Short mmCIF file of C-alpha atoms in Angstrom, two decimals:
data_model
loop_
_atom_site.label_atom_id
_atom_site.label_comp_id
_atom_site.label_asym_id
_atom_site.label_seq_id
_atom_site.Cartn_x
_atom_site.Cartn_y
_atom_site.Cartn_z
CA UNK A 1 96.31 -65.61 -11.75
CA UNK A 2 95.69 -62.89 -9.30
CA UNK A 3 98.51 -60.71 -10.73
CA UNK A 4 96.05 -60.91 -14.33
CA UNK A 5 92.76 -60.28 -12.28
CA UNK A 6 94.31 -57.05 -10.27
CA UNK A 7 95.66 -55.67 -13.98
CA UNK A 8 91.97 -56.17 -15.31
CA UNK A 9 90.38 -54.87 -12.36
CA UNK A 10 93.01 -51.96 -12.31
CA UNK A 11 92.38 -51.16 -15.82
CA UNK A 12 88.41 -51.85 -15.09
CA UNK A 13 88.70 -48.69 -12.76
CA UNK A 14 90.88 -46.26 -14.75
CA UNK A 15 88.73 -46.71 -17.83
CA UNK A 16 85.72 -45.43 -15.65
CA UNK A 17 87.43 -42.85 -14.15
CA UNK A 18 88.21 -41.79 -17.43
CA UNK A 19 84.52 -41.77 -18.61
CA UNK A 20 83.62 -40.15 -15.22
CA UNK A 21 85.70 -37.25 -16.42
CA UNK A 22 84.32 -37.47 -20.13
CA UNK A 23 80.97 -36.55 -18.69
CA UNK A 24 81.92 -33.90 -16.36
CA UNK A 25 83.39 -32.15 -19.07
CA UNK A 26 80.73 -32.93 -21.69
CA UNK A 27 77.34 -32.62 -19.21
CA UNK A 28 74.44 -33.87 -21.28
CA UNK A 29 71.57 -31.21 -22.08
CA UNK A 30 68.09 -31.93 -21.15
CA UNK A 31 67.11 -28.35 -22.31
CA UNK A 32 64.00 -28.91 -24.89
CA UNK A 33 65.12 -26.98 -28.25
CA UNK A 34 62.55 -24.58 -29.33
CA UNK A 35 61.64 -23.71 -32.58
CA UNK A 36 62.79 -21.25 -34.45
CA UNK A 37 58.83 -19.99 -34.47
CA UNK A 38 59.22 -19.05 -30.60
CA UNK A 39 61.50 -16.05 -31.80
CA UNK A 40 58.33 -13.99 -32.32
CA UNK A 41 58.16 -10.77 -31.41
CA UNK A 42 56.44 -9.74 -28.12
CA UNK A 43 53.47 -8.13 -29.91
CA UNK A 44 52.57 -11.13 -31.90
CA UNK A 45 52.96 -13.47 -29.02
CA UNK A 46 49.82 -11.35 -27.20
CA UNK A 47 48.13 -10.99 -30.21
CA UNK A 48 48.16 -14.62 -30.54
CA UNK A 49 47.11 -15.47 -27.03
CA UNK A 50 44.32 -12.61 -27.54
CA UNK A 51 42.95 -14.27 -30.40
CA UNK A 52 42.39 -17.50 -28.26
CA UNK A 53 39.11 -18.12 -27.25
CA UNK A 54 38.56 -17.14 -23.53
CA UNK A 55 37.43 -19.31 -20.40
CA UNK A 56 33.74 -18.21 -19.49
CA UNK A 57 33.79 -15.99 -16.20
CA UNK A 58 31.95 -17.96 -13.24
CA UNK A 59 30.94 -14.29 -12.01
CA UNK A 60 28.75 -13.12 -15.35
CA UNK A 61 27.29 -16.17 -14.80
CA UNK A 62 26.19 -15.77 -11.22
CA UNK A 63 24.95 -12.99 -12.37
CA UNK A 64 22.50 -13.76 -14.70
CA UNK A 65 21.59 -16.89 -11.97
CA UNK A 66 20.36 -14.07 -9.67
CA UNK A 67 18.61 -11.90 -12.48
CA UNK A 68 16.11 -14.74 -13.08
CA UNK A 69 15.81 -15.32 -10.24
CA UNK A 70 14.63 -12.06 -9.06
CA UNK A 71 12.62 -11.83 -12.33
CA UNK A 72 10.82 -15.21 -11.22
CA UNK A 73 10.09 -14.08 -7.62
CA UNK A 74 8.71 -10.60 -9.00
CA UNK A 75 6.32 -12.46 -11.32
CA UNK A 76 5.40 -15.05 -8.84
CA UNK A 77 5.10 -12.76 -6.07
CA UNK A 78 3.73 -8.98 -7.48
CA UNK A 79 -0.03 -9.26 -6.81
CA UNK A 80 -2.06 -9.19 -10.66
CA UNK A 81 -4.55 -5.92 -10.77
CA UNK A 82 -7.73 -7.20 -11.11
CA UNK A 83 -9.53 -5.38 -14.16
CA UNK A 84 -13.35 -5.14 -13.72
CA UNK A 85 -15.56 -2.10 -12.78
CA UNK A 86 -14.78 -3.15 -8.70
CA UNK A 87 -10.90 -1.80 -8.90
CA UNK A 88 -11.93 0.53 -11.88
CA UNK A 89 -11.16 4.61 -11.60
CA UNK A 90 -13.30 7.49 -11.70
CA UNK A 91 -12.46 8.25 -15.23
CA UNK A 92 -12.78 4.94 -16.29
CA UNK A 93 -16.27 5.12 -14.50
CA UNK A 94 -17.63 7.65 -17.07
CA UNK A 95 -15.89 5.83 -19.84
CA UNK A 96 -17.12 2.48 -19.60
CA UNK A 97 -21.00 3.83 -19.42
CA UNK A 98 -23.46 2.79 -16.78
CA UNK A 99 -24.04 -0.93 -16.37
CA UNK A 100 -25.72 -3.68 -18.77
CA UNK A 101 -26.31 -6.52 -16.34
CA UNK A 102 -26.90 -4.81 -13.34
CA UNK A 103 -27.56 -1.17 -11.25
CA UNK A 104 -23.89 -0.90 -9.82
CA UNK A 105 -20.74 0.12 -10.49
CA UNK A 106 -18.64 -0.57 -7.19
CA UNK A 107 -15.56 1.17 -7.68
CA UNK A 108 -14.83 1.56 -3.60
CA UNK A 109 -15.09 -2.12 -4.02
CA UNK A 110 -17.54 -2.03 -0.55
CA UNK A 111 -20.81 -3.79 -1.36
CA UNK A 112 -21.07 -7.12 -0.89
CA UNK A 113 -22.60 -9.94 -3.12
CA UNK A 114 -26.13 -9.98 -1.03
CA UNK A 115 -26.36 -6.22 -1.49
CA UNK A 116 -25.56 -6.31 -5.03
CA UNK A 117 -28.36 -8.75 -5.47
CA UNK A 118 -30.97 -7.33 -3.69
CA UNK A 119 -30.11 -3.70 -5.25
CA UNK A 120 -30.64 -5.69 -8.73
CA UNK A 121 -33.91 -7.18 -7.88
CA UNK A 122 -35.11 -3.84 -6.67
CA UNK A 123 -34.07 -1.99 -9.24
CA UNK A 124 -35.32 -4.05 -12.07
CA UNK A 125 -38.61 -4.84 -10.86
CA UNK A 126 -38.96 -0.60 -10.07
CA UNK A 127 -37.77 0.14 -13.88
CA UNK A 128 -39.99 -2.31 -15.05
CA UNK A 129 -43.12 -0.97 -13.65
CA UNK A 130 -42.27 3.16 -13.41
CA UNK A 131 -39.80 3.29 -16.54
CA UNK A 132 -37.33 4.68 -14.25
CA UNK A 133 -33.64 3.75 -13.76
CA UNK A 134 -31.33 4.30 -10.68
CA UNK A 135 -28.01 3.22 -11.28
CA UNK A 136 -25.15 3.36 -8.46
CA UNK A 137 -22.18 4.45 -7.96
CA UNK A 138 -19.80 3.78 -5.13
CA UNK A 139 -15.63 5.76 -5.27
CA UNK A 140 -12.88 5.42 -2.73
CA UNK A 141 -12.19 9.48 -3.45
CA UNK A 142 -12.65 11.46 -6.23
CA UNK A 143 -9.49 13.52 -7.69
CA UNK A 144 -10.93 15.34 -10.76
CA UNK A 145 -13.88 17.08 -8.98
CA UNK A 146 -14.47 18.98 -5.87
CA UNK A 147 -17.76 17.24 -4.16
CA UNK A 148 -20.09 14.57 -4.97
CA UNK A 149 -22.80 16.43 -6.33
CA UNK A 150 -20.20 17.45 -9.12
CA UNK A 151 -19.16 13.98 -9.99
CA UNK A 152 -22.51 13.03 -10.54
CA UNK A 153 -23.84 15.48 -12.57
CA UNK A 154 -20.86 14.33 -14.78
CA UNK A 155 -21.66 10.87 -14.61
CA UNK A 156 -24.87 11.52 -15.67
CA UNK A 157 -24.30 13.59 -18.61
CA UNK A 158 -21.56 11.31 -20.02
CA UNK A 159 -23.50 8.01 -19.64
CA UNK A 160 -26.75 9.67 -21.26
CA UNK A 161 -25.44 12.68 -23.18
CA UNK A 162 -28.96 13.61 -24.83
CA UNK A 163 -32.33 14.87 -22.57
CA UNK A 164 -34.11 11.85 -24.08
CA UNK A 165 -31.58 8.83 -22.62
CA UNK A 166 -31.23 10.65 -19.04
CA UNK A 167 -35.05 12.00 -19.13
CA UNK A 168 -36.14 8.95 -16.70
CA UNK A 169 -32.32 7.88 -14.94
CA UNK A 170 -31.06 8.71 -11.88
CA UNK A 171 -27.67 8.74 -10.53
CA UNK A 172 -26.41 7.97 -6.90
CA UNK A 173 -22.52 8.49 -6.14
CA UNK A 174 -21.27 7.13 -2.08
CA UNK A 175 -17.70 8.64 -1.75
CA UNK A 176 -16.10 6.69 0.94
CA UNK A 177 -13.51 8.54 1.99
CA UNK A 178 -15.35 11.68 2.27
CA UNK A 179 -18.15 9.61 3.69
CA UNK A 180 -20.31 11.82 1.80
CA UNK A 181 -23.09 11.06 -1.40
CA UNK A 182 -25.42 12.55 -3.98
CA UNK A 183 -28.40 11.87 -6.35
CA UNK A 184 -28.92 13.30 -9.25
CA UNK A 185 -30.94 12.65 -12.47
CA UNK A 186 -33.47 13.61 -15.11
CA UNK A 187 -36.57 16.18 -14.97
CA UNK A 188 -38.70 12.78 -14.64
CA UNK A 189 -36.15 11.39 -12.00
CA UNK A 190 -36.77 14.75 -10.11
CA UNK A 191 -40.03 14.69 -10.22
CA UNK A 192 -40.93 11.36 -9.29
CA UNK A 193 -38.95 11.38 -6.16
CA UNK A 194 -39.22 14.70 -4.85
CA UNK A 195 -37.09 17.35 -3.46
CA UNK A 196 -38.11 16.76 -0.06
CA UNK A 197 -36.35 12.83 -0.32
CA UNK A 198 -33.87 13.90 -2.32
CA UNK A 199 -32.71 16.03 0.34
CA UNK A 200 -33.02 13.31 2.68
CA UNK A 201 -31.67 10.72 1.38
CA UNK A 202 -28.38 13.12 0.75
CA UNK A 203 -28.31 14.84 4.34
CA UNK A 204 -29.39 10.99 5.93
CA UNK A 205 -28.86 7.88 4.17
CA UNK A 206 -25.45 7.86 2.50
CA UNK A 207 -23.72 10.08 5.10
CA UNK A 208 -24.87 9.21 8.33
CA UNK A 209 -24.33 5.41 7.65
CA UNK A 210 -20.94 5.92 5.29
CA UNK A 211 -19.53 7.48 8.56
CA UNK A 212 -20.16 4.51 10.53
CA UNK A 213 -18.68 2.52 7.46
CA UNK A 214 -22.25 0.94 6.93
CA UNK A 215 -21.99 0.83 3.42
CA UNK A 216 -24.22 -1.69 2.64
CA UNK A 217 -26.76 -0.49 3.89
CA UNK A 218 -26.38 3.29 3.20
CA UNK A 219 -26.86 2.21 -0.41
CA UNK A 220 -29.68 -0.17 0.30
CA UNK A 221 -32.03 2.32 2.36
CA UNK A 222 -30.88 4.50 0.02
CA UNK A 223 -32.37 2.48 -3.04
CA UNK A 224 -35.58 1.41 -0.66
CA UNK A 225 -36.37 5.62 0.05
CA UNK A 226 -36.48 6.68 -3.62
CA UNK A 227 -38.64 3.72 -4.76
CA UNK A 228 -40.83 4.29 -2.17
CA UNK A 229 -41.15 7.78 -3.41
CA UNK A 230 -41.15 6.68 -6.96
CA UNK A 231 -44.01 4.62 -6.37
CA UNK A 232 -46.40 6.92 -4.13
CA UNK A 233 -45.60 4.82 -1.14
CA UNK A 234 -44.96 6.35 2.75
CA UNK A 235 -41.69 7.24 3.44
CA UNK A 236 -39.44 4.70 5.38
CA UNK A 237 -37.38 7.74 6.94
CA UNK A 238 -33.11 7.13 7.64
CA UNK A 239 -31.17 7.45 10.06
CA UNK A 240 -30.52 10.69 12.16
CA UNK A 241 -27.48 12.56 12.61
CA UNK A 242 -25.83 12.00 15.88
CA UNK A 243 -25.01 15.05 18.18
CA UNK A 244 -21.36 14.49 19.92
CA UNK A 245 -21.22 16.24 22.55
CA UNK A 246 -17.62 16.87 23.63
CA UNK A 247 -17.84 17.85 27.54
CA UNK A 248 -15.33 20.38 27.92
CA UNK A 249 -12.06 20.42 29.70
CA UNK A 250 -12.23 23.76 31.93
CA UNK A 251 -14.29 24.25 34.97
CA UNK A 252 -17.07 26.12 35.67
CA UNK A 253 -16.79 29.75 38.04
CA UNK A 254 -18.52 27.94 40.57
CA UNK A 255 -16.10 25.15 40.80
CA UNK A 256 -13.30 27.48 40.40
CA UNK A 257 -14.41 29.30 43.27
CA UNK A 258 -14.99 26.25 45.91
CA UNK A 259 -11.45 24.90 44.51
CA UNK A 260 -9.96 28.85 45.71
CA UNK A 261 -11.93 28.70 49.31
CA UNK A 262 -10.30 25.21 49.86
CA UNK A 263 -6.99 26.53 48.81
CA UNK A 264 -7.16 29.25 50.87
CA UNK A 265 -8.57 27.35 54.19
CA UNK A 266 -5.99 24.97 53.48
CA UNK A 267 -2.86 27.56 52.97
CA UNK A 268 -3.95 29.77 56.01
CA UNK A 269 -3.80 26.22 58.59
CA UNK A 270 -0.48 25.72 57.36
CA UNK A 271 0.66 29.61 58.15
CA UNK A 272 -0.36 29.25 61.02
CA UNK A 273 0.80 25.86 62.10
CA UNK A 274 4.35 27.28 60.73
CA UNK A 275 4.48 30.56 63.22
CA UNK A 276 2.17 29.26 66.04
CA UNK A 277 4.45 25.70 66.34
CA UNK A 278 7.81 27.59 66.72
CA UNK A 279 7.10 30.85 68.83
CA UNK A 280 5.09 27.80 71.63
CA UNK A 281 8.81 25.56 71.59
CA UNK A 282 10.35 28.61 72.14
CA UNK A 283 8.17 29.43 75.30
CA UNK A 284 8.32 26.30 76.79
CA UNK A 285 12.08 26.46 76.77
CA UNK A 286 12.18 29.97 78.05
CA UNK A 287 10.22 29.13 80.67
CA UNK A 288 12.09 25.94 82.14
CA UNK A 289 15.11 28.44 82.20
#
């Protein structure tokens, strides 16, 4: 019985040695085989993979992330012009024509509400009873003429082109930056007022007060002094001119003069403190010896 199980188990083992071997010599392929469409030529192989739709780019897309947003910010955060006659230019000054609802056109953007309102009531009430109208006008600088009196003669002639529509107007211009004005006007405007107030109110009034920055009220007075003219009435006066005196730096020959007899008192002590000092040490040493 053992003699059969050692043949079987003896055979057992030879017959997978044998197989063993089989395989060695006969390894089994795990290679994938490829089509015979894979022996393309390398051209069509990158024309194929060109032709393949492409992944999006993360970068173009930051990109446009960061365009709106800088378009957003610039919308949000660009201050809007404000259209009006206030932020108006000179040119569009004389375009627009003088005012419908009211006396001013306040380009320098200085006057306040109150002012605006009580030029308005003054105004109105003055054309209603003399048939005269003053209209204002108030620029930060002007760039197409040299003075004030120039820009107003042009204001006037293209709001009322024809003798009979600026007959009875008048026109006041208060340049702010050269802190300077003007009036200007019909022949009935002229003659109403009077050269003598006209020359005040141009010399007084606007400058005077626009130097201080006293806007306000360099066009109120301003409006109060040529109605009071227009009507016969006393005139209220303006403000004067005020004299700086700049005291001056160098000295006066008398002062110069006491400054050089000090110096020279002073200089002199010295000298003589210098020589006198030494020569008496040197005595009194000379003279112990």
């Amino acid at each position: 019985m053992e003699t059969i199980l050692a043949a079987r188990s003896f055979s057992s083992l030879v017959n997978l040695k044998s197989s063993l071997q089989q395989q060695q010599q006969h390894p089994r392929s795990y290679s994938l085989t490829l089509p015979n469409c894979c022996n393309l030529k390398k051209d069509s192989v990158f024309q194929s993979f060109s032709s393949l739709p492409t992944k999006p780019n993360w970068l173009s897309h930051v990109h446009h992330g960061l365009a709106a947003l800088a378009i957003s910010l610039a919308l949000n955060f660009t201050p809007v012009l404000a259209s009006g006659p206030a932020f108006a230019s000179e040119f569009d000054v004389l375009n627009d024509g003088p005012p419908k609802e009211s006396y001013v056109v306040d380009d320098a953007g200085v006057l306040s509400r109150v002012t605006r309102s009580d030029l308005k009531k003054l105004l109105s009430d003055l054309e209603y009873r003399k048939k005269i109208r003053i209209n204002f006008v108030t620029v930060r600088k002007l760039t197409s003429k040299a003075d004030a009196f120039e820009y107003a003669d042009q204001v006037l002639e293209r709001w009322y082109p024809t003798l009979e529509e600026g007959n009875n107007k008048g026109i006041v211009v208060l340049v702010t930056s050269q802190k300077e004005g003007a009036v200007t006007g019909g022949p009935e405007f002229i003659k109403a007022v009077g050269d003598t107030v006209l020359d005040a109110v141009v010399s007084q009034n606007l400058p005077v007060l626009a130097t201080e920055e006293k806007y306000n009220e360099a066009t109120l007075s301003s409006a109060k002094r040529l109605a009071a003219a227009i009507d016969g009435l006393p005139d209220p006066g303006g403000p004067q001119p005020k004299e700086n005196k700049r005291e001056s730096n160098f000295k006066t020959k008398e002062e110069t003069a006491e400054k050089r007899d000090q110096f020279t008192v002073v200089v002199g002590g010295l000298l003589v403190i210098a020589f006198v000092v030494p020569m008496a040490q040197y005595y009194a040493y000379v003279s112990k010896k």
